[in-house]
Coordinates of C-alpha atoms and ligand atoms in Angstrom, one line a residue:
X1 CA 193.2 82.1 -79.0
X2 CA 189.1 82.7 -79.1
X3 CA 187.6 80.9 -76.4
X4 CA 184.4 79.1 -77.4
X5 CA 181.6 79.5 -74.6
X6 CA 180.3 75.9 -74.0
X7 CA 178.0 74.2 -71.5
X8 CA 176.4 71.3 -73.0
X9 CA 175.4 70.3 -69.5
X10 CA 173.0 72.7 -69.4
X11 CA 170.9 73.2 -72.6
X12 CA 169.2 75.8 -70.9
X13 CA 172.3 77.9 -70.5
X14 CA 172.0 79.9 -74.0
X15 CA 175.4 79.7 -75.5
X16 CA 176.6 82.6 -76.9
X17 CA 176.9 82.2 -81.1
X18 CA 179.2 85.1 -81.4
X19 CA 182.7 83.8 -81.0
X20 CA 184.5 84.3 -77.6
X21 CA 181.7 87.2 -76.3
X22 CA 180.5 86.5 -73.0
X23 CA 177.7 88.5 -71.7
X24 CA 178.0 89.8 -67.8
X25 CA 174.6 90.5 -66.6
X26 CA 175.7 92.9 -63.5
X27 CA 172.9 93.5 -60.8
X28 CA 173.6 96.0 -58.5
X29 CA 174.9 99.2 -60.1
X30 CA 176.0 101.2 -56.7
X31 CA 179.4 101.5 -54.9
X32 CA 180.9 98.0 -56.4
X33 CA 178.7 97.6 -59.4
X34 CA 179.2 101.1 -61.0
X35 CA 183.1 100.3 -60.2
X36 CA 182.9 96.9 -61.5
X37 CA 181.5 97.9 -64.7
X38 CA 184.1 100.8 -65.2
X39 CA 187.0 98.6 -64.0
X40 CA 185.4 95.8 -67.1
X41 CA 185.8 98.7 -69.4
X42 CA 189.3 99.8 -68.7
X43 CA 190.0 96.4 -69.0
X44 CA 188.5 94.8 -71.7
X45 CA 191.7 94.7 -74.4
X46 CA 193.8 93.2 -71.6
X47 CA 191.6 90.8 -70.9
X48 CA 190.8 89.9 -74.3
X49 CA 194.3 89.8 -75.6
X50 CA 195.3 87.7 -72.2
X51 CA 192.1 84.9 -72.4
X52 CA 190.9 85.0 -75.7
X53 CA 187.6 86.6 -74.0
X54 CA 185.5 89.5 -74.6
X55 CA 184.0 90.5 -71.6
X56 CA 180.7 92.6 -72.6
X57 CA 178.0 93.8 -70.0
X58 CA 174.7 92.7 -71.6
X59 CA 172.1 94.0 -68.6
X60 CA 172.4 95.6 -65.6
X61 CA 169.7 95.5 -62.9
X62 CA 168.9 98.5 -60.2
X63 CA 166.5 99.4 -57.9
X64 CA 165.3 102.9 -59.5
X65 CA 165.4 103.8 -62.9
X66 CA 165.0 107.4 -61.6
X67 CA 167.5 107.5 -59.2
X68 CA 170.4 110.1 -60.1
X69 CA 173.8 108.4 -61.1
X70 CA 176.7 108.5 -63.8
X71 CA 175.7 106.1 -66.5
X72 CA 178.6 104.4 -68.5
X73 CA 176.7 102.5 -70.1
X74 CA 173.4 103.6 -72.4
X75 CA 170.5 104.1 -70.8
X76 CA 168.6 101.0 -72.4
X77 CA 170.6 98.3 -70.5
X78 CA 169.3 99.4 -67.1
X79 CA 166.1 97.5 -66.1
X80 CA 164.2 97.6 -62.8
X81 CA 163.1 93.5 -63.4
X82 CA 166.7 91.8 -62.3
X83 CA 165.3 88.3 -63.1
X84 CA 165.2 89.4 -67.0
X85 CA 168.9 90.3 -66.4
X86 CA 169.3 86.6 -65.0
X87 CA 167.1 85.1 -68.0
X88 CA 168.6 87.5 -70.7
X89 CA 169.9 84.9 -73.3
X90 CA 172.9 87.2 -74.1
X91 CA 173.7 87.1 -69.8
X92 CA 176.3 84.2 -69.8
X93 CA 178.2 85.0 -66.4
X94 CA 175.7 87.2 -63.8
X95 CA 177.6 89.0 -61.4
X96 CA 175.0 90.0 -58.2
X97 CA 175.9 93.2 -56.3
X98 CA 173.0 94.2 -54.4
X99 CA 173.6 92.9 -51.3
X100 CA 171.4 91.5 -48.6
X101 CA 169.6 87.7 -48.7
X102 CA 166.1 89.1 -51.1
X103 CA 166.1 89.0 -53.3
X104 CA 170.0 88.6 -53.9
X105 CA 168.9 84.7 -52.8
X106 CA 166.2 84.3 -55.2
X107 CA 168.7 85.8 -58.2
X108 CA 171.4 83.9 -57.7
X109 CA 169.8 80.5 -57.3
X110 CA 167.7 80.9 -60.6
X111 CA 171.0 82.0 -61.9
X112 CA 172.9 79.0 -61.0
X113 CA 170.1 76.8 -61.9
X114 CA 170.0 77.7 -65.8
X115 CA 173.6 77.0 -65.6
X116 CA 174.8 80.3 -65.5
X117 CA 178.0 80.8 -63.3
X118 CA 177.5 83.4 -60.3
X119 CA 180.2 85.7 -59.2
X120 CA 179.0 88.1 -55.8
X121 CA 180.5 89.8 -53.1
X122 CA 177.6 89.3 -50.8
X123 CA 179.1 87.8 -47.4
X124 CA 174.9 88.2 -45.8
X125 CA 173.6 86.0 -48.6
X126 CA 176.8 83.6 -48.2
X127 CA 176.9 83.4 -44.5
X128 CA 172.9 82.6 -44.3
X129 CA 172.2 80.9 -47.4
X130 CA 176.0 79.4 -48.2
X131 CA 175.0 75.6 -48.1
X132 CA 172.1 75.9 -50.5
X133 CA 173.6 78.3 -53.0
X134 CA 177.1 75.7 -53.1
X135 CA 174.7 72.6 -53.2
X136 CA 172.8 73.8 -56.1
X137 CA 176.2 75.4 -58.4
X138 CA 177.9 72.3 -57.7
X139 CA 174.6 70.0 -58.8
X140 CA 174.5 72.6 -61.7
X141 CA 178.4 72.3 -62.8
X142 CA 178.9 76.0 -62.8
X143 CA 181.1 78.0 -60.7
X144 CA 179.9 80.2 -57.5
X145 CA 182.8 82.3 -57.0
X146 CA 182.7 85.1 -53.8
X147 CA 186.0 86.7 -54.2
X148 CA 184.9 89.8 -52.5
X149 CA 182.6 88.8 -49.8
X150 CA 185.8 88.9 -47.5
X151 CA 188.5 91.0 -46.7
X152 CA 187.2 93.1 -50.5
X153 CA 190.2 93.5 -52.9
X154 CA 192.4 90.8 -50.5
X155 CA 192.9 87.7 -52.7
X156 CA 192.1 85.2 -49.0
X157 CA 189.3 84.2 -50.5
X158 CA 191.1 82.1 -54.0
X159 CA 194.1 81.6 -51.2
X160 CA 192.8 79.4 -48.9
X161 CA 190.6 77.4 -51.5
X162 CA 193.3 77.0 -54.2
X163 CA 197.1 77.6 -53.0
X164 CA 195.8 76.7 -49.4
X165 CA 193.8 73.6 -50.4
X166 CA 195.8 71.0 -49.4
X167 CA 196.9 72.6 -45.9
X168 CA 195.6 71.5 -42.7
X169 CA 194.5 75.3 -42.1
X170 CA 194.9 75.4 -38.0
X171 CA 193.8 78.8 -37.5
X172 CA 192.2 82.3 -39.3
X173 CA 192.5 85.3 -37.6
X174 CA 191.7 88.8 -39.2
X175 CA 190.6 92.3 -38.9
X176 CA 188.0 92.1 -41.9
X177 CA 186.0 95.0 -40.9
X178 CA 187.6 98.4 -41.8
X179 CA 184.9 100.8 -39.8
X180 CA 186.0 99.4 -37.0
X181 CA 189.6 98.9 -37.5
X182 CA 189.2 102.9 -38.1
X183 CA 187.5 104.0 -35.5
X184 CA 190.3 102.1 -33.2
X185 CA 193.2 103.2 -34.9
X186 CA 191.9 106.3 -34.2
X187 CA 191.6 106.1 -30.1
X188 CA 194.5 104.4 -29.9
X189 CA 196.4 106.8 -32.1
X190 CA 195.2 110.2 -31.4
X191 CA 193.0 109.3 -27.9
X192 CA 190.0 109.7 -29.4
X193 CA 187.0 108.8 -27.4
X194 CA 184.4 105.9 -29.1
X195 CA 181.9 108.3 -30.0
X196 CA 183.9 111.2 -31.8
X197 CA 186.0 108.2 -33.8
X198 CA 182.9 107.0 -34.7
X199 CA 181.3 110.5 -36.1
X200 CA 184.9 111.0 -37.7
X201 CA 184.7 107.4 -39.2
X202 CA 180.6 108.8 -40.8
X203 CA 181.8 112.3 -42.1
X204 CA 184.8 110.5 -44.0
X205 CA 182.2 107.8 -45.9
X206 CA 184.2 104.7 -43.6
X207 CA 181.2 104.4 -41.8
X208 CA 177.2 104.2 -42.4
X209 CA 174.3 106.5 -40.7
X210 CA 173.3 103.3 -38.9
X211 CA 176.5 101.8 -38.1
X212 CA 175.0 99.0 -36.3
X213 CA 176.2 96.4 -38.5
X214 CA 179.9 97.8 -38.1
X215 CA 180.1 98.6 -34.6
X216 CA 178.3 95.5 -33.2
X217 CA 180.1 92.9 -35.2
X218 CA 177.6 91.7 -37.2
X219 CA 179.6 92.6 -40.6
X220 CA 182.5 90.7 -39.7
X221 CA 180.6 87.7 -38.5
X222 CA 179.0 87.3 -41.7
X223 CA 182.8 87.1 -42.9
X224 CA 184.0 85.2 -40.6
X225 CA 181.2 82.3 -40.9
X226 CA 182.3 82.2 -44.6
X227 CA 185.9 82.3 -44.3
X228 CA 185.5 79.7 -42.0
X229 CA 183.2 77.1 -44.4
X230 CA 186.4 77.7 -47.0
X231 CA 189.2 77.7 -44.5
X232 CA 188.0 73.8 -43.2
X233 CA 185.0 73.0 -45.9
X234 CA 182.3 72.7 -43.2
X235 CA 179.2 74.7 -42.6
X236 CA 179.3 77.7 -40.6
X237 CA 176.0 79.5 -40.1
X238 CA 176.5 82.4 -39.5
X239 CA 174.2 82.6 -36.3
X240 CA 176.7 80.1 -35.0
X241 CA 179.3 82.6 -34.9
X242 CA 179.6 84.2 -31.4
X243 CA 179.7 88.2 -31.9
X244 CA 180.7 90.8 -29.5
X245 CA 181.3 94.3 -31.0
X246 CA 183.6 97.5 -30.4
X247 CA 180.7 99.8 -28.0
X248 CA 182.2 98.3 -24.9
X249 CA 185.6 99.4 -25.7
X250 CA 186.8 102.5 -23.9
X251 CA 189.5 104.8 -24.1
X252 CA 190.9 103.5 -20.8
X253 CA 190.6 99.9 -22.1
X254 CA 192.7 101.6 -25.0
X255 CA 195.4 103.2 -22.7
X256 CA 195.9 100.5 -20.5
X257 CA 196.8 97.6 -23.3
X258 CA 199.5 100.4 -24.6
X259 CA 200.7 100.7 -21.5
X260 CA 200.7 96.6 -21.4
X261 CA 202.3 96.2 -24.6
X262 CA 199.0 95.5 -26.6
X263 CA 196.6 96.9 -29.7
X264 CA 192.9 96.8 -29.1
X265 CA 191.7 95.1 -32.5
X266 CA 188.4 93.6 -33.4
X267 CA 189.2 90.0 -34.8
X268 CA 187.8 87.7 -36.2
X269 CA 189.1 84.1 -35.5
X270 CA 188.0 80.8 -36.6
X271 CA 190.1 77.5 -35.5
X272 CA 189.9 73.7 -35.6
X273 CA 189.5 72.8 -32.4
X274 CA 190.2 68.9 -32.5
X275 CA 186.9 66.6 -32.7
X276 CA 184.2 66.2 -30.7
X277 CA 182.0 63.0 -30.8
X278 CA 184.0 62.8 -33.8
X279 CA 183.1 65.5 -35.7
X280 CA 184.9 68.3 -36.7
X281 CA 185.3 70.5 -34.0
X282 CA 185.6 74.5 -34.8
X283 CA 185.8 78.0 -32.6
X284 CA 184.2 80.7 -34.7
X285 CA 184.0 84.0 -33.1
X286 CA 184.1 87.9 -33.4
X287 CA 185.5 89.9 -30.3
X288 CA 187.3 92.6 -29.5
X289 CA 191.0 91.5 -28.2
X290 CA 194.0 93.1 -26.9
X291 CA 196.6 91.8 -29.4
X292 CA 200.4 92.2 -29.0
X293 CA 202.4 95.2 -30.6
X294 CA 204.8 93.3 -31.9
X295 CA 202.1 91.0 -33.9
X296 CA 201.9 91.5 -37.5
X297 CA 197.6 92.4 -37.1
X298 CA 198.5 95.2 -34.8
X299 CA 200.1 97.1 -37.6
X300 CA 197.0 97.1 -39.5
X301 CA 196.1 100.5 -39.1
X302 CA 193.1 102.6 -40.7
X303 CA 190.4 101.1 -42.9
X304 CA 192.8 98.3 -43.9
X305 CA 192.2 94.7 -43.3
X306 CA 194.7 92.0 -42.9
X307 CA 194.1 88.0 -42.4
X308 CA 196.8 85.9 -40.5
X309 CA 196.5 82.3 -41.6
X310 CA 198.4 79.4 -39.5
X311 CA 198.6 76.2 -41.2
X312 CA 200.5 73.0 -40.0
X313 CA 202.9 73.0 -43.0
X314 CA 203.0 76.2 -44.5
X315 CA 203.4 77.7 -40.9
X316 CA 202.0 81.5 -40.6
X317 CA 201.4 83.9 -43.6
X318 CA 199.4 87.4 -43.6
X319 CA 197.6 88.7 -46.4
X320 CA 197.0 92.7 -45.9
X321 CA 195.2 95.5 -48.3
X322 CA 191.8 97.0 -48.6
X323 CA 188.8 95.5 -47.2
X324 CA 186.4 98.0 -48.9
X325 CA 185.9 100.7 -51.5
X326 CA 184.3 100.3 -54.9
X327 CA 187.3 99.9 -56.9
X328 CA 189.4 97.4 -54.7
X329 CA 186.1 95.2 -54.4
X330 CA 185.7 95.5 -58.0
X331 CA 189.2 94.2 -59.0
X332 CA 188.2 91.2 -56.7
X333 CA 184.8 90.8 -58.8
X334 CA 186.4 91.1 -62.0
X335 CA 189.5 88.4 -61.2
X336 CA 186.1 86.4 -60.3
X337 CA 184.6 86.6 -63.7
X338 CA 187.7 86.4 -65.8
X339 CA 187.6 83.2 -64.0
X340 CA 184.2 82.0 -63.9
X341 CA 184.1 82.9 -67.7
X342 CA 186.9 81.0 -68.7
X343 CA 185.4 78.0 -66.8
X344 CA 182.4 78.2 -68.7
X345 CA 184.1 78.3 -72.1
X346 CA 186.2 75.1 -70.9
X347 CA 182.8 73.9 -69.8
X348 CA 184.2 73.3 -66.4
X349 CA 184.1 75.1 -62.8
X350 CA 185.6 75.2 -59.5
X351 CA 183.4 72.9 -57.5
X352 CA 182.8 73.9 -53.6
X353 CA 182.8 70.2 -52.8
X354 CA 180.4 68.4 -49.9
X355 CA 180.8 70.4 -46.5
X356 CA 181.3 68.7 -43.5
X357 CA 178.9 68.9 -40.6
X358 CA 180.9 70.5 -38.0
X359 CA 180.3 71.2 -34.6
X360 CA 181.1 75.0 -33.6
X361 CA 182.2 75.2 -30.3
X362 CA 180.8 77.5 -27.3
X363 CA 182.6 80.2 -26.2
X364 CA 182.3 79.2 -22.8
X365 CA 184.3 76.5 -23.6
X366 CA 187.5 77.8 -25.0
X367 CA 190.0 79.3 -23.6
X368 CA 192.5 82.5 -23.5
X369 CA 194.5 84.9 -21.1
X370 CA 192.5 87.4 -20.2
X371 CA 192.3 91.4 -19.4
X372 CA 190.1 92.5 -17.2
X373 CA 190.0 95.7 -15.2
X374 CA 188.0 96.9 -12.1
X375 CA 187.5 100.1 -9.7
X376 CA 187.2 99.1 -6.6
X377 CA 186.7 100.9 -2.8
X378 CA 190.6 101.4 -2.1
X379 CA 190.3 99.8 2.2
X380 CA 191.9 96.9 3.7
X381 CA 191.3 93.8 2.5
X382 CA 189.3 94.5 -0.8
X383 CA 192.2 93.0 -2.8
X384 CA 192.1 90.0 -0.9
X385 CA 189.0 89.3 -1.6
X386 CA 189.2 90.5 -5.0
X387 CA 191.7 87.7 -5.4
X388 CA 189.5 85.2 -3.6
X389 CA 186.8 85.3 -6.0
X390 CA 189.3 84.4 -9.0
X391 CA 190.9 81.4 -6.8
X392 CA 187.7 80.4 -6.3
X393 CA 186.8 79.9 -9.7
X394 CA 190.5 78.2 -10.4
X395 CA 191.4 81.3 -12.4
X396 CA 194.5 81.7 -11.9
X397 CA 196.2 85.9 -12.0
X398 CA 199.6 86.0 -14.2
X399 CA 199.6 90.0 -13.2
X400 CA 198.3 92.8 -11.3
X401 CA 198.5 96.5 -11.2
X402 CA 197.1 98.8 -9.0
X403 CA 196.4 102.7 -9.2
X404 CA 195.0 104.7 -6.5
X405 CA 192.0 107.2 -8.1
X406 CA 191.2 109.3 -4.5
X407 CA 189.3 107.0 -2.6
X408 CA 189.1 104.6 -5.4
X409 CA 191.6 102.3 -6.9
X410 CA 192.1 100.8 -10.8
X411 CA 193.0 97.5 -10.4
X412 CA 193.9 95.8 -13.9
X413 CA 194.4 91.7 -14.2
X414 CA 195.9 89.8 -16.9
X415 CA 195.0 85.8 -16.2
X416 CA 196.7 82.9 -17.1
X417 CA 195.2 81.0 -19.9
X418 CA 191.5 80.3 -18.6
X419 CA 187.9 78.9 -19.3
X420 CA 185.4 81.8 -20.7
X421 CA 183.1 80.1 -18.3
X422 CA 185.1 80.4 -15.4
X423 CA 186.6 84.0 -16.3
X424 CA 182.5 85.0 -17.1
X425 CA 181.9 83.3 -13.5
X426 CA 184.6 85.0 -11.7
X427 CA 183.1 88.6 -13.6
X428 CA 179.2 87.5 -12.2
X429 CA 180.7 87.1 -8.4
X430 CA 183.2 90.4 -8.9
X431 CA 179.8 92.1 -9.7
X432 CA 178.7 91.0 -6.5
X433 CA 181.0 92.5 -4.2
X434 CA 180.5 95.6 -2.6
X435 CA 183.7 96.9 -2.9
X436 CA 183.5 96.9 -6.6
X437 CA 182.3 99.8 -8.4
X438 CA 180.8 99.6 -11.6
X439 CA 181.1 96.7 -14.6
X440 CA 184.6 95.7 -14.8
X441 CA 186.2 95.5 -18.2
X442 CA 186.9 92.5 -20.1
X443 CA 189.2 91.9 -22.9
X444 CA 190.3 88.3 -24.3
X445 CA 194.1 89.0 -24.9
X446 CA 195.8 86.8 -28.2
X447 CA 199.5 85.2 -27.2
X448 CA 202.2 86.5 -29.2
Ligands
NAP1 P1 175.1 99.7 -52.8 O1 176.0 100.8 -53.2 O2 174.0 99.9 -51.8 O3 174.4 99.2 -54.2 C1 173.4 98.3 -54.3 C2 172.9 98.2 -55.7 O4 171.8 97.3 -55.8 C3 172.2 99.6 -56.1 O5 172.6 99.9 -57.5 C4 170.7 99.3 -56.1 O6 169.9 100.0 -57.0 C5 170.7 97.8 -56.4 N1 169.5 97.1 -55.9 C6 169.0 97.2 -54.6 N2 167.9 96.4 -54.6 C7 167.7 95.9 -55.8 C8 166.7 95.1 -56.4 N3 165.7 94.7 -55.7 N4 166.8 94.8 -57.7 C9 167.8 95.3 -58.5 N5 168.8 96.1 -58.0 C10 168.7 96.4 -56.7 O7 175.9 98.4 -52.4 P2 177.5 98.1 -52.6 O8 178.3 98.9 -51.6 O9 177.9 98.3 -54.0 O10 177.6 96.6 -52.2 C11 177.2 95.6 -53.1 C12 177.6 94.2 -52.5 O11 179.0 94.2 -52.4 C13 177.1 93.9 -51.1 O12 176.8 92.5 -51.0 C14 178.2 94.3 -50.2 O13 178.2 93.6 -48.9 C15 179.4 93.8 -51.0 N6 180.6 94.5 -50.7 C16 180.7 95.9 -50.7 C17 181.9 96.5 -50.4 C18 182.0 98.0 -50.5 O14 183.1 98.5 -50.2 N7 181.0 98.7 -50.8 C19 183.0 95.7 -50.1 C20 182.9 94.3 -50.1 C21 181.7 93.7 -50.4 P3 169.8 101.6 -57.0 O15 171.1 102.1 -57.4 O16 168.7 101.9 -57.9 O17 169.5 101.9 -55.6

């Protein structure tokens, strides 16, 4: 059956005369956007025999005109001025791909407010900006829909607000960044160090020039804060999310949770928390962790991200696949606007709702089993007071190892569950004694 395009709520919104054609102004035309258009076209008949939709790009905005690229599309629908792509009268859906909060912001928002639905993949824009873009598409009546901004062609996204939606989501835990989940696949794997796993992750494309965003954990903060705002519909800036990256990590930290039974993985975990002063109470962080073997995330090996939901009822559930890549982000962007398109010819949408103002939770106040691992002068009595400075703190030692190095000795803890503050306090005194050598290692470690 031909679908009708419709949205009488927004006179503004030029409906489409031609019956059942919706017009996809696409901006961005690089990695996702030249994969999203290609993907649109291979899929066009199937869509239109399955909705009654014909998905046609009207516009698509770039950056350069002159840049060199494979055009699918004639010439004439590239513009440098993205806001005529947004104001086009034959754009019905827009679809932003460029990344990054400008002008991405400004786009989007003009988008939503002449009633044009928005699908992106932009986790920056989300995590900085979420609140006001989800305010204003849900005061316009048009979907906002942001499939790929997490975990790429992995359907968590459309999970957790629809077949999730009425679970008292307890806990999300994933590896949403694929760089890194490379690079430490590959010093676990093959004992690489840091540094040539990271050159190996830039000469294969995994990872960029300036890998900064990657390797420091900004990336899967950004994904994180908005996994979070779906997982428990509150807001989650994303400079509320505490971030700790993969440079710390060495190959000894990577031999020694082997030899312990673990995976080093970067997560990213956000939790309820219970309330406090009756709000909504959430832990929203990005670490690396020492997770055990046996765990489904430690399987996830490569560029491949996985997210472990727990949920009061339905219990635990994994979704797994890949985070990244043109064409698995595209299929994401594409179930996104088959959606968003057949909203807007039912003249209806998938509202984001009112968030709750919750408060996020300091890592010094939550707690875990911890790793930590120390060289220390091997002579009489350094253990002792090794151990002193943990009892002090009431932080309390579920194992020890030693290993004599010469003169030197490798000692390696694993606590019972304990306050960051008093595990960071314990670390600050450790520091302090002058039979310890060097920074002692630290990794939070995830129960099985
Ligand atoms: P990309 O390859 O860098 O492409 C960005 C595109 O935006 C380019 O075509 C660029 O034009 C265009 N652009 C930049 N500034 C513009 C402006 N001011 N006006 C109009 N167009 C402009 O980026 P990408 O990898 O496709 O990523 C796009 C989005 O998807 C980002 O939000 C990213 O986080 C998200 N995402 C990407 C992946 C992935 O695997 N790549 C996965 C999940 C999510 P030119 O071509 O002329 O330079």
């Amino acid at each position: 059956m031909a679908a009708t395009p419709a949205n009488p709520a927004h006179p503004a919104n030029p409906v489409n005369p031609e019956h059942g054609r919706i017009g996809v102004g696409v901006l961005g035309y690089g990695n996702v956007g030249s994969a999203l258009v290609a993907l649109l076209a291979e899929q066009q008949t199937a869509i239109a025999k399955r909705t009654g939709m014909n998905l046609e790009v009207s516009r698509v905005g770039v950056r350069s005109l002159s840049r060199q690229r494979e055009l699918a599309l004639d010439a004439q629908m590239f513009t440098t001025d993205a806001l005529s792509v947004v104001n086009d009268p034959a754009t019905d859906v827009v679809v932003e791909l460029i990344g990054g909060v400008q002008p991405a912001r400004e786009l989007v928002l003009a988008a939503l407010r002449q009633g044009k639905p928005v699908v992106t993949a932009n986790k920056e824009l989300l995590a900085n900006h979420g609140a006001e873009l989800y305010e204003t598409a849900d005061a316009s009546g048009v979907d906002l829909l942001f499939e790929a901004a997490v975990g790429g062609g992995i359907p968590l996204v459309r999970s957790l607000r629809e077949s999730l939606a009425a679970e008292p989501v307890s806990r999300v835990m994933g590896i949403v960044n694929g760089t890194t989940n490379y690079i430490l696949s590959q010093m676990t794997e093959h004992g690489a160090t840091y540094s040539d796993a990271l050159a190996d992750a830039q000469a294969l494309g995994f990872a960029e020039r300036d890998p900064t965003a990657d390797v420091e954990g900004f990336d899967a903060a950004a994904k994180a804060a908005v996994v979070a705002t779906v997982a428990f519909g509150a807001q989650v800036p994303a400079d509320s999310v505490y971030r700790e990256g993969i440079c710390g990590v060495t190959d000894e930290d990577i031999a020694q949770a082997e030899r312990l039974g673990y995976v080093v993985k970067l997560l990213a975990i956000a939790e309820r928390v219970g309330y406090v002063n009756e709000k909504l109470g959430l832990a929203v962080r990005v670490h690396p962790a020492m997770v055990p073997v046996h765990h489904p995330l430690a399987l996830v090996r490569d560029s491949f991200n996985a997210v472990f939901v727990e949920g009061d009822a339905v219990g635990e559930l994994m979704l797994y696949g890949r985070g990244a890549g043109g064409r698995p982000t595209a299929s994401a962007v594409l179930g996104d606007l088959v959606d968003a398109a057949s909203n807007l010819c039912q003249n209806t949408c998938t509202p984001i709702g009112s968030l709750e103002d919750a408060v996020i939770c300091s890592i010094n106040d939550l707690e875990s089993e911890y790793y930590i691992n120390m060289e220390v002068i091997d002579e009489p009595g350094v253990l002792a007071a090794v151990a002193g400075v943990f009892g002090q703190h009431g932080v309390s030692i579920r194992s020890m190892e030693q290993e004599g190095l010469g003169d030197q000795a490798r000692i390696v803890f694993i606590t019972h569950t304990a306050t960051e503050r008093d595990v960071q306090a314990t670390l600050g005194d450790l520091r302090e004694l002058d039979s310890v050598r060097g920074m002692p290692g630290l990794l939070r470690v995830i129960g099985g």
